[in-house]
CSV table of C-alpha atoms in Angstrom, one decimal:
chain,number,residue,atom,x,y,z
A,1,MET,CA,0.0,0.0,0.0
A,2,LYS,CA,1.6,3.2,-1.2
A,3,HIS,CA,-0.7,5.8,0.4
A,4,ILE,CA,-2.6,6.1,3.6
A,5,LYS,CA,-6.3,5.2,3.2
A,6,ILE,CA,-8.5,8.2,3.8
A,7,ASP,CA,-12.3,7.7,4.2
A,8,GLU,CA,-14.7,9.9,2.3
A,9,GLN,CA,-15.7,12.0,5.3
A,10,SER,CA,-12.1,12.9,5.9
A,11,LYS,CA,-11.4,13.8,2.3
A,12,PHE,CA,-14.4,16.1,2.3
A,13,LEU,CA,-13.3,17.7,5.6
A,14,LEU,CA,-9.7,18.3,4.3
A,15,VAL,CA,-11.0,19.8,1.0
A,16,VAL,CA,-13.3,22.1,3.0
A,17,ILE,CA,-10.5,23.2,5.3
A,18,LEU,CA,-8.3,23.9,2.3
A,19,LEU,CA,-10.8,25.9,0.3
A,20,SER,CA,-12.0,27.8,3.4
A,21,MET,CA,-8.5,29.4,3.6
A,22,LEU,CA,-9.4,31.5,0.6
A,23,LEU,CA,-12.2,33.1,2.6
A,24,PHE,CA,-9.9,34.6,5.2
A,25,ASN,CA,-7.8,37.8,5.0
A,26,ASN,CA,-4.6,37.1,3.0
A,27,GLY,CA,-6.3,33.9,1.9
A,28,VAL,CA,-4.0,33.1,-1.0
A,29,TYR,CA,-1.1,33.0,1.4
A,30,LEU,CA,-2.9,30.6,3.6
A,31,PHE,CA,-4.1,28.4,0.8
A,32,VAL,CA,-0.8,27.9,-1.0
A,33,PRO,CA,1.3,26.7,1.9
A,34,LEU,CA,-1.5,24.4,3.1
A,35,ALA,CA,-2.0,23.0,-0.4
A,36,VAL,CA,1.7,22.3,-0.7
A,37,PHE,CA,1.7,20.7,2.8
A,38,PHE,CA,-1.3,18.4,1.9
A,39,ILE,CA,0.3,17.3,-1.4
A,40,ILE,CA,3.7,16.6,0.0
A,41,PHE,CA,2.4,15.0,3.2
A,42,TYR,CA,0.0,12.7,1.4
A,43,ASN,CA,2.7,11.4,-1.0
A,44,LEU,CA,5.6,11.3,1.5
A,45,GLN,CA,3.7,9.7,4.5
A,46,GLN,CA,3.5,6.1,3.3
A,47,PRO,CA,2.2,3.4,5.7
A,48,PHE,CA,4.8,1.6,7.8
A,49,LYS,CA,7.7,3.7,6.5
A,50,PRO,CA,9.7,6.2,8.6
A,51,ALA,CA,7.7,9.4,9.2
A,52,VAL,CA,10.5,11.7,10.2
A,53,PHE,CA,10.4,13.8,7.0
A,54,SER,CA,6.6,14.0,7.3
A,55,LEU,CA,7.2,15.7,10.6
A,56,ILE,CA,9.9,18.0,9.0
A,57,VAL,CA,7.3,19.0,6.4
A,58,ALA,CA,4.8,19.8,9.1
A,59,GLN,CA,7.2,21.9,11.0
A,60,HIS,CA,8.3,23.8,7.9
A,61,PHE,CA,4.6,24.4,7.1
A,62,VAL,CA,4.0,26.0,10.5
A,63,ASN,CA,7.2,28.1,10.1
A,64,ILE,CA,5.9,29.4,6.8
A,65,VAL,CA,2.2,30.0,7.5
A,66,ALA,CA,2.6,31.4,11.0
A,67,ALA,CA,3.5,34.8,9.4
A,68,VAL,CA,0.1,34.9,7.8
A,69,TRP,CA,-1.6,33.8,11.0
A,70,LEU,CA,0.1,36.7,12.7
A,71,ALA,CA,-0.9,39.2,10.1
A,72,ASN,CA,-4.5,38.0,10.3
A,73,TYR,CA,-4.6,38.1,14.1
A,74,LEU,CA,-3.4,41.8,13.9
A,75,GLU,CA,-5.9,42.4,11.1
A,76,LYS,CA,-3.2,43.6,8.8
A,77,ASP,CA,-2.0,42.9,5.2
A,78,VAL,CA,0.5,40.1,5.0
A,79,ASN,CA,3.2,42.6,3.8
A,80,TYR,CA,2.7,44.9,6.8
A,81,ARG,CA,6.3,44.4,8.1
A,82,SER,CA,8.1,44.0,4.7
A,83,PRO,CA,7.0,44.5,1.1
A,84,SER,CA,8.6,41.1,0.4
A,85,GLN,CA,6.7,39.0,3.0
A,86,ALA,CA,4.3,37.5,0.5
A,87,THR,CA,7.2,36.7,-1.8
A,88,ALA,CA,9.0,35.0,1.0
A,89,ILE,CA,6.0,32.9,1.9
A,90,ILE,CA,5.4,31.7,-1.7
A,91,ALA,CA,9.1,31.1,-2.3
A,92,CYS,CA,9.4,29.0,0.9
A,93,SER,CA,6.3,26.9,-0.2
A,94,ILE,CA,7.9,26.2,-3.6
A,95,GLY,CA,11.3,25.6,-2.0
A,96,LEU,CA,9.7,22.9,0.3
A,97,VAL,CA,8.7,21.0,-2.9
A,98,PHE,CA,12.2,21.1,-4.3
A,99,LEU,CA,13.7,20.1,-0.9
A,100,MET,CA,11.4,17.1,-0.5
A,101,ALA,CA,11.3,15.8,-4.1
A,102,PRO,CA,14.5,13.7,-3.8
A,103,ILE,CA,13.3,12.3,-0.5
A,104,LEU,CA,10.0,11.3,-2.0
A,105,TYR,CA,11.9,9.5,-4.8
A,106,PHE,CA,13.9,7.4,-2.3
A,107,GLN,CA,10.9,6.9,-0.1
A,108,ASN,CA,9.2,5.2,-3.0
A,109,LYS,CA,12.2,2.9,-3.5
A,110,LEU,CA,12.0,1.5,0.1
A,111,SER,CA,10.5,-1.9,0.4
A,112,ALA,CA,6.9,-2.0,1.4
A,113,GLN,CA,6.2,-3.2,5.0
A,114,THR,CA,3.2,-4.2,6.9
A,115,ARG,CA,2.3,-4.2,10.6
A,116,PHE,CA,2.9,-8.0,10.5
A,117,THR,CA,6.5,-7.7,9.1
A,118,LEU,CA,7.4,-4.9,11.5
A,119,ARG,CA,6.2,-7.1,14.3
A,120,GLY,CA,8.5,-9.8,13.1
A,121,TYR,CA,11.5,-7.4,13.3
A,122,VAL,CA,10.7,-6.2,16.8
A,123,ASP,CA,10.3,-9.8,17.9
A,124,GLN,CA,14.0,-10.2,17.2
A,125,PHE,CA,14.8,-8.0,20.3
A,126,SER,CA,14.2,-8.5,24.0
A,127,SER,CA,11.7,-5.9,25.2
A,128,GLU,CA,13.2,-6.0,28.7
A,129,LYS,CA,16.8,-5.5,27.4
A,130,VAL,CA,15.7,-2.6,25.2
A,131,MET,CA,13.9,-1.0,28.1
A,132,TYR,CA,16.9,-1.3,30.4
A,133,ALA,CA,19.2,-0.1,27.6
A,134,TYR,CA,17.1,3.0,27.2
A,135,ILE,CA,17.1,3.7,30.9
A,136,ILE,CA,20.9,3.5,31.0
A,137,ALA,CA,21.1,5.7,27.9
A,138,TYR,CA,18.8,8.3,29.5
A,139,PHE,CA,21.1,8.8,32.5
A,140,ALA,CA,24.2,8.6,30.4
A,141,THR,CA,23.1,11.2,27.9
A,142,SER,CA,21.9,13.5,30.6
A,143,SER,CA,25.5,13.5,31.9
A,144,LEU,CA,26.9,14.0,28.4
A,145,GLY,CA,24.6,17.0,27.8
A,146,ALA,CA,25.8,18.6,31.0
A,147,VAL,CA,29.4,18.5,29.9
A,148,ALA,CA,29.1,18.9,26.2
A,149,PHE,CA,30.3,22.5,26.1
A,150,LEU,CA,33.3,21.7,28.2
A,151,PHE,CA,35.0,19.9,25.3
A,152,GLY,CA,35.0,22.5,22.5
A,153,GLY,CA,35.9,20.5,19.4
A,154,LEU,CA,33.9,17.5,20.6
A,155,THR,CA,30.7,19.3,21.4
A,156,GLN,CA,29.0,18.4,18.1
A,157,ILE,CA,30.0,14.8,18.4
A,158,ILE,CA,28.7,14.5,21.9
A,159,PHE,CA,25.3,15.9,20.9
A,160,SER,CA,25.2,13.3,18.1
A,161,LEU,CA,25.8,10.5,20.6
A,162,VAL,CA,22.7,11.6,22.5
A,163,LYS,CA,20.8,10.2,19.5
A,164,ILE,CA,21.5,6.7,20.8
A,165,LYS,CA,19.0,7.3,23.6
A,166,TRP,CA,16.4,8.3,21.1
A,167,ILE,CA,17.0,5.2,19.0
A,168,LEU,CA,16.4,3.1,22.0
A,169,PHE,CA,13.3,5.2,22.9
A,170,LEU,CA,11.8,4.6,19.5
A,171,LEU,CA,12.7,0.9,19.5
A,172,PHE,CA,11.0,0.4,22.8
A,173,GLY,CA,8.0,2.4,21.5
A,174,PHE,CA,7.8,0.2,18.4
A,175,GLN,CA,7.8,-2.9,20.6
A,176,CYS,CA,5.1,-1.5,22.8
A,177,PHE,CA,2.8,-0.6,20.0
A,178,LEU,CA,3.4,-3.5,17.7
A,179,LYS,CA,3.4,-6.2,20.4
A,180,ASP,CA,0.7,-4.4,22.5
A,181,GLU,CA,2.7,-4.6,25.7
A,182,ASN,CA,4.5,-2.4,28.2
A,183,LYS,CA,2.5,0.7,27.0
A,184,LYS,CA,2.1,2.2,30.5
A,185,MET,CA,5.9,2.0,31.0
A,186,PHE,CA,6.5,3.7,27.6
A,187,TYR,CA,4.0,6.5,28.5
A,188,LEU,CA,5.9,6.9,31.8
A,189,PHE,CA,9.1,7.4,29.8
A,190,VAL,CA,7.3,10.0,27.7
A,191,VAL,CA,6.2,11.9,30.7
A,192,LEU,CA,9.7,11.8,32.3
A,193,GLU,CA,11.3,13.0,29.1
A,194,PHE,CA,8.7,15.8,28.9
A,195,LEU,CA,9.2,17.0,32.5
A,196,SER,CA,13.0,16.7,32.4
A,197,GLY,CA,13.1,18.7,29.2
A,198,PHE,CA,12.1,21.8,31.3
A,199,LEU,CA,15.3,21.4,33.2
A,200,SER,CA,17.5,22.4,30.3
A,201,PHE,CA,18.0,26.1,29.2
A,202,PHE,CA,16.8,25.3,25.7
A,203,SER,CA,13.6,23.6,26.9
A,204,ASP,CA,14.0,20.2,25.3
A,205,PHE,CA,10.5,19.1,26.4
A,206,LYS,CA,9.4,19.5,22.7
A,207,THR,CA,11.8,16.8,21.5
A,208,VAL,CA,9.9,13.8,23.1
A,209,ILE,CA,6.6,15.1,21.5
A,210,PHE,CA,8.3,15.0,18.1
A,211,TYR,CA,9.6,11.5,18.6
A,212,LEU,CA,6.2,10.3,19.8
A,213,ALA,CA,4.6,11.9,16.8
A,214,VAL,CA,7.0,10.2,14.4
A,215,LEU,CA,6.4,6.8,16.1
A,216,ILE,CA,2.7,7.1,15.8
A,217,LEU,CA,2.7,8.4,12.2
A,218,THR,CA,5.0,5.6,11.1
A,219,LEU,CA,2.4,3.0,12.1
A,220,VAL,CA,-0.6,4.8,10.6
A,221,ASP,CA,-2.1,3.1,7.5
A,222,LYS,CA,-5.5,4.7,7.4
A,223,LEU,CA,-7.0,8.0,8.4
A,224,SER,CA,-10.6,8.4,9.7
A,225,PHE,CA,-12.7,11.4,10.4
A,226,LYS,CA,-12.4,10.7,14.2
A,227,GLN,CA,-8.6,10.7,13.9
A,228,ILE,CA,-8.5,14.0,12.0
A,229,PHE,CA,-10.8,15.6,14.6
A,230,SER,CA,-8.5,14.2,17.4
A,231,VAL,CA,-5.5,15.8,15.7
A,232,ILE,CA,-7.3,19.1,15.5
A,233,VAL,CA,-8.2,19.0,19.2
A,234,ILE,CA,-4.6,18.0,20.1
A,235,GLY,CA,-3.3,20.9,18.0
A,236,ILE,CA,-5.6,23.3,19.8
A,237,LEU,CA,-4.4,22.0,23.2
A,238,LEU,CA,-0.7,22.2,22.1
A,239,GLY,CA,-1.4,25.8,21.0
A,240,PHE,CA,-2.9,26.7,24.4
A,241,PHE,CA,0.1,25.1,26.1
A,242,GLY,CA,2.4,27.1,23.7
A,243,LEU,CA,0.7,30.3,24.8
A,244,ILE,CA,1.4,29.5,28.5
A,245,TRP,CA,5.0,28.6,27.8
A,246,THR,CA,5.5,31.8,25.7
A,247,ASN,CA,4.2,33.8,28.6
A,248,VAL,CA,6.5,32.3,31.3
A,249,LYS,CA,9.7,31.2,29.4
A,250,GLY,CA,11.5,34.6,29.6
A,251,GLU,CA,11.2,34.8,33.4
A,252,TYR,CA,11.8,31.0,33.8
A,253,ARG,CA,15.0,31.1,31.8
A,254,SER,CA,16.2,34.1,33.8
A,255,PHE,CA,15.6,32.0,36.9
A,256,LEU,CA,17.5,29.0,35.4
A,257,ASN,CA,20.6,31.0,34.6
A,258,SER,CA,20.4,33.0,37.8
A,259,GLY,CA,20.4,36.3,35.9
A,260,SER,CA,23.8,35.6,34.3
A,261,SER,CA,22.6,36.1,30.7
A,262,GLN,CA,24.3,32.8,29.8
A,263,GLN,CA,22.6,29.8,28.2
A,264,VAL,CA,23.2,27.6,31.3
A,265,VAL,CA,21.3,26.2,34.2
A,266,GLY,CA,22.4,27.3,37.6
A,267,VAL,CA,19.7,26.0,39.9
A,268,GLU,CA,18.6,22.6,41.3
A,269,SER,CA,16.0,20.6,39.5
A,270,ASP,CA,13.3,20.8,42.2
A,271,ALA,CA,13.7,24.6,42.4
A,272,ALA,CA,13.3,24.9,38.6
A,273,LEU,CA,10.1,22.8,38.5
A,274,ASN,CA,8.7,24.7,41.4
A,275,LYS,CA,9.4,28.0,39.7
A,276,LEU,CA,7.8,26.7,36.5
A,277,TYR,CA,4.7,25.7,38.4
A,278,ASP,CA,4.5,29.1,40.2
A,279,LEU,CA,4.8,31.0,36.9
A,280,SER,CA,2.3,28.9,35.1
A,281,SER,CA,-0.3,29.2,37.9
A,282,GLU,CA,-0.1,33.0,37.6
A,283,VAL,CA,-1.0,33.1,33.9
A,284,ASN,CA,-4.5,34.5,33.2
A,285,ASP,CA,-6.6,35.3,30.1
A,286,GLU,CA,-5.2,38.7,29.7
A,287,LYS,CA,-1.6,37.4,29.7
A,288,LEU,CA,-2.5,34.6,27.3
A,289,ASN,CA,-4.0,37.1,24.8
A,290,GLY,CA,-0.8,39.1,25.0
A,291,SER,CA,1.2,36.0,24.2
A,292,VAL,CA,-0.5,35.3,20.9
A,293,VAL,CA,1.6,37.8,18.9
A,294,GLN,CA,4.8,36.7,20.6
A,295,MET,CA,4.2,33.0,20.0
A,296,LEU,CA,3.2,33.5,16.3
A,297,ASP,CA,6.2,35.7,15.7
A,298,ARG,CA,8.4,33.0,17.2
A,299,LEU,CA,6.8,30.3,15.1
A,300,GLN,CA,7.1,32.1,11.8
A,301,TYR,CA,10.5,32.1,10.0
A,302,THR,CA,9.9,34.0,6.8
A,303,TYR,CA,10.3,37.5,8.2
A,304,HIS,CA,14.1,37.5,8.1
A,305,PHE,CA,13.9,36.0,4.6
A,306,ALA,CA,11.6,38.8,3.5
A,307,LYS,CA,13.9,41.5,4.9
A,308,THR,CA,16.8,39.8,3.1
A,309,ILE,CA,14.8,40.0,-0.2
A,310,ASP,CA,14.2,43.7,0.5
A,311,ARG,CA,18.0,44.3,0.5
A,312,MET,CA,19.3,42.0,-2.1
A,313,PRO,CA,20.5,42.7,-4.7
A,314,SER,CA,19.6,46.4,-4.3
A,315,VAL,CA,21.8,47.0,-1.2
A,316,LEU,CA,23.9,43.9,-1.1
A,317,PRO,CA,25.0,41.7,-4.0
A,318,PHE,CA,24.3,38.0,-4.2
A,319,GLU,CA,27.1,35.8,-2.9
A,320,TYR,CA,27.1,33.3,-5.8
A,321,GLY,CA,27.9,30.3,-3.6
A,322,ASP,CA,30.4,31.9,-1.2
A,323,ASN,CA,27.8,31.9,1.6
A,324,TRP,CA,27.3,28.1,1.6
A,325,LEU,CA,30.9,27.4,0.8
A,326,SER,CA,32.2,29.5,3.7
A,327,SER,CA,29.7,27.7,6.0
A,328,LEU,CA,30.9,24.3,4.7
A,329,SER,CA,34.5,25.3,5.4
A,330,PHE,CA,33.6,26.5,8.9
A,331,ALA,CA,31.7,23.3,9.6
A,332,THR,CA,34.4,20.9,8.4
A,333,THR,CA,37.6,22.6,9.7
A,334,PRO,CA,38.6,21.6,13.2
A,335,ARG,CA,39.6,24.4,15.4
A,336,PHE,CA,43.0,22.9,16.1
A,337,LEU,CA,43.8,23.2,12.4
A,338,ASN,CA,42.6,26.9,12.4
A,339,PRO,CA,43.2,28.5,15.8
A,340,ASP,CA,41.8,31.8,14.4
A,341,LYS,CA,38.4,30.2,13.5
A,342,PRO,CA,35.7,32.5,14.8
A,343,THR,CA,32.9,31.3,17.1
A,344,TYR,CA,29.5,30.6,15.6
A,345,ASP,CA,27.3,33.7,15.8
A,346,ALA,CA,24.0,33.3,13.8
A,347,THR,CA,22.8,36.8,14.9
A,348,ALA,CA,25.7,38.5,13.1
A,349,LYS,CA,24.5,37.1,9.8
A,350,VAL,CA,20.9,38.2,10.5
A,351,ILE,CA,22.1,41.8,11.2
A,352,LYS,CA,24.2,41.9,8.0
A,353,TYR,CA,21.6,40.7,5.5
A,354,THR,CA,18.4,42.0,7.0
A,355,GLY,CA,19.6,45.4,8.3
A,356,LEU,CA,17.8,44.7,11.6
A,357,ARG,CA,19.5,45.4,14.9
A,358,TYR,CA,19.4,42.6,17.4
A,359,LEU,CA,21.3,41.9,20.6
A,360,GLY,CA,23.7,39.0,20.2
A,361,LYS,CA,25.0,36.0,22.1
A,362,GLU,CA,26.8,38.2,24.5
A,363,HIS,CA,23.4,39.1,25.9
A,364,GLY,CA,22.3,35.4,26.0
A,365,VAL,CA,20.1,35.6,22.9
A,366,SER,CA,20.4,34.4,19.3
A,367,PHE,CA,18.6,34.9,16.1
A,368,SER,CA,18.8,32.9,12.9
A,369,LEU,CA,18.4,33.8,9.3
A,370,GLY,CA,17.0,30.5,8.2
A,371,TYR,CA,18.5,28.2,5.6
A,372,PHE,CA,16.0,29.1,2.9
A,373,ALA,CA,17.2,32.7,3.1
A,374,ASP,CA,20.8,31.3,3.0
A,375,CYS,CA,20.0,29.8,-0.3
A,376,PHE,CA,18.5,33.0,-1.6
A,377,ILE,CA,21.6,35.0,-0.5
A,378,ASP,CA,23.7,32.9,-2.9
A,379,LEU,CA,21.6,32.6,-6.0
A,380,GLY,CA,18.3,34.5,-5.7
A,381,LEU,CA,14.8,33.3,-5.8
A,382,ILE,CA,15.2,30.9,-8.8
A,383,GLY,CA,18.7,29.7,-8.0
A,384,MET,CA,17.8,28.9,-4.4
A,385,MET,CA,15.5,26.1,-5.6
A,386,PHE,CA,18.5,24.3,-7.0
A,387,ILE,CA,20.4,24.5,-3.7
A,388,LEU,CA,17.4,23.2,-1.9
A,389,LEU,CA,17.1,20.4,-4.4
A,390,LEU,CA,20.8,19.5,-3.9
A,391,LEU,CA,20.3,19.6,-0.1
A,392,GLY,CA,17.3,17.3,-0.4
A,393,PHE,CA,19.3,14.9,-2.5
A,394,LEU,CA,22.0,14.8,0.1
A,395,TYR,CA,19.4,14.2,2.8
A,396,ALA,CA,17.8,11.4,0.7
A,397,LYS,CA,21.1,9.6,0.0
A,398,ILE,CA,21.9,9.6,3.8
A,399,TYR,CA,18.4,8.5,4.6
A,400,PHE,CA,18.5,5.6,2.1
A,401,TYR,CA,22.0,4.6,3.2
A,402,ILE,CA,21.0,4.3,6.9
A,403,ILE,CA,17.8,2.5,6.1
A,404,LYS,CA,19.8,-0.1,4.1
A,405,ASN,CA,23.0,-0.3,6.1
A,406,ALA,CA,22.5,0.5,9.8
A,407,SER,CA,21.7,-3.1,10.5
A,408,LYS,CA,19.8,-6.1,9.2
A,409,ASN,CA,16.8,-5.2,11.3
A,410,ILE,CA,14.5,-2.7,9.4
A,411,VAL,CA,12.8,-1.4,12.6
A,412,PHE,CA,16.1,-0.6,14.2
A,413,ASN,CA,17.1,1.2,11.0
A,414,TYR,CA,13.8,3.2,11.1
A,415,CYS,CA,14.8,4.2,14.7
A,416,ALA,CA,18.3,5.2,13.5
A,417,VAL,CA,17.2,7.3,10.6
A,418,CYS,CA,14.5,9.1,12.6
A,419,ALA,CA,17.0,9.9,15.3
A,420,PHE,CA,19.5,11.1,12.7
A,421,PHE,CA,17.2,13.6,11.0
A,422,MET,CA,15.0,14.8,13.9
A,423,GLU,CA,17.0,17.9,14.6
A,424,PHE,CA,16.8,19.1,11.0
A,425,ASN,CA,13.0,19.7,11.4
A,426,ALA,CA,12.8,23.5,11.4
A,427,LEU,CA,13.1,26.3,8.8
A,428,GLU,CA,14.9,28.5,11.3
A,429,MET,CA,18.3,26.8,11.1
A,430,ASP,CA,20.9,28.6,9.1
A,431,CYS,CA,23.2,26.8,6.7
A,432,THR,CA,26.2,27.0,9.1
A,433,PHE,CA,24.3,25.1,11.7
A,434,ILE,CA,22.9,22.6,9.3
A,435,LEU,CA,26.2,21.8,7.7
A,436,GLY,CA,28.0,21.6,11.1
A,437,ARG,CA,25.4,19.3,12.6
A,438,LEU,CA,25.1,17.2,9.4
A,439,PHE,CA,28.9,16.7,9.2
A,440,ALA,CA,29.2,15.8,12.9
A,441,THR,CA,26.2,13.4,12.8
A,442,VAL,CA,27.4,11.7,9.6
A,443,VAL,CA,30.8,11.0,11.1
A,444,THR,CA,29.2,9.8,14.4
A,445,PHE,CA,26.7,7.5,12.7
A,446,PHE,CA,29.3,6.1,10.4
A,447,VAL,CA,31.3,5.0,13.4
A,448,LEU,CA,28.2,3.8,15.2
A,449,ILE,CA,27.1,1.7,12.2
A,450,LYS,CA,30.5,0.1,11.8
A,451,PHE,CA,31.4,-0.5,15.4
A,452,PHE,CA,28.7,0.1,17.9
A,453,PHE,CA,25.4,-0.9,16.4
A,454,PRO,CA,26.5,-4.5,15.7
A,455,TRP,CA,27.4,-4.9,19.4
A,456,LEU,CA,24.2,-3.2,20.6
A,457,ILE,CA,22.0,-5.4,18.4
A,458,ARG,CA,23.8,-8.6,19.5
A,459,HIS,CA,23.2,-7.5,23.2
A,460,LEU,CA,19.5,-6.6,22.6
A,461,SER,CA,18.8,-9.8,20.7
A,462,ALA,CA,20.8,-12.3,22.9
A,463,GLY,CA,18.7,-15.3,23.8
A,464,ILE,CA,16.0,-14.5,21.2
A,465,GLU,CA,15.3,-17.2,18.6
A,466,LYS,CA,16.3,-15.9,15.1
A,467,LYS,CA,13.3,-15.8,12.7
A,468,GLU,CA,13.5,-14.7,9.1
A,469,VAL,CA,11.1,-11.9,8.2
A,470,VAL,CA,9.6,-12.1,4.7
A,471,PRO,CA,8.7,-8.5,3.5
A,472,GLY,CA,5.0,-8.3,2.6
A,473,ALA,CA,4.0,-11.5,4.4
A,474,GLN,CA,0.8,-11.5,6.3
């Protein structure tokens, strides 16, 4: 089965939602991103295949369309902050098609699976051993995260190693859902990951939500009206939670770093959670209404792109590849080979190309241009599509390689590829960040595939009778 089955009621609802966008203010700029999202998602999200890129498409859609939601909330034209805002929204929507086209091609090349065959693969592992391995990884990676910044040149590699925990989290989740066992324990892990996420300065509580979504989406083979309605309700609840978080996060982070303006945590865990509870309990309707603009502005990531279009090439010339090439050099050159290598400062690039004035990392804040804007800086609106196509091809080749080579167990490979790509889910990343993380993660996963994964799989499957899984069998 190539596509998810959608019942007639659901199809009708989705068409109504899409067409209704044209009735709103700035309707065209609501309609185009949503139409692109529906088309890409429907073709990319294939039953029982990894859903990580489906989530990436969804996150990019939110980053694109949030600028229109913001304009409509303020009852203004979409171009109220920049004459190029509408252009940026359409360009990002088209760019998303180019980015995902190679990935869709390789997604279609993957062997079809069923719930039965995936169950056969998870049966090759001991559920108990996977659970204990995840618990060990949870505590180990918590320690790694705390010391990552103490080892300059190894920071990126250390962050890549944290993905081992998420591989085990997903593997245990697949076992729970496919074997219908230990679900309460898995949900407990979800809650613990969510709560502990508030104890980091960067608020990693969102990460477990993304992984849970990928897990569930991978196992979806049909879509009903009830499920769509449930997704809408969950979306509303998450939006409400987002408003509360937007309202308290500034004061909460100031509490975490003890007023030091550094991106660090300087308080005990129980004090942090108590402070978070106190701040959340003080939120009222008036404060929530005031948080809407702030949250939508944080979600959107086409404004900096629009301001860049305003200034290029009229004020600044195109870079003709120098921007991405300099980022590639920065990402792949170790500091010990270049002692004069500057520190990464995304805000400096934003200031240069947009003309906006922001406080930088010395004040504990950072702003990003977004990698679609990075593509525009080099080759303009048309040329940027070819850079995105090339990046999508690179993603697709890595995706296909991991699926085929991480191990002989397809479910484990699903977990590995989802963990690999999860951090590349947002439009806000600039090209320096993408290339740096991509390089570090490729190196780390190559070593893991060659040396660590075989040992891990032997440990997790020890004592389990080997059974051959026939793809497509029922």
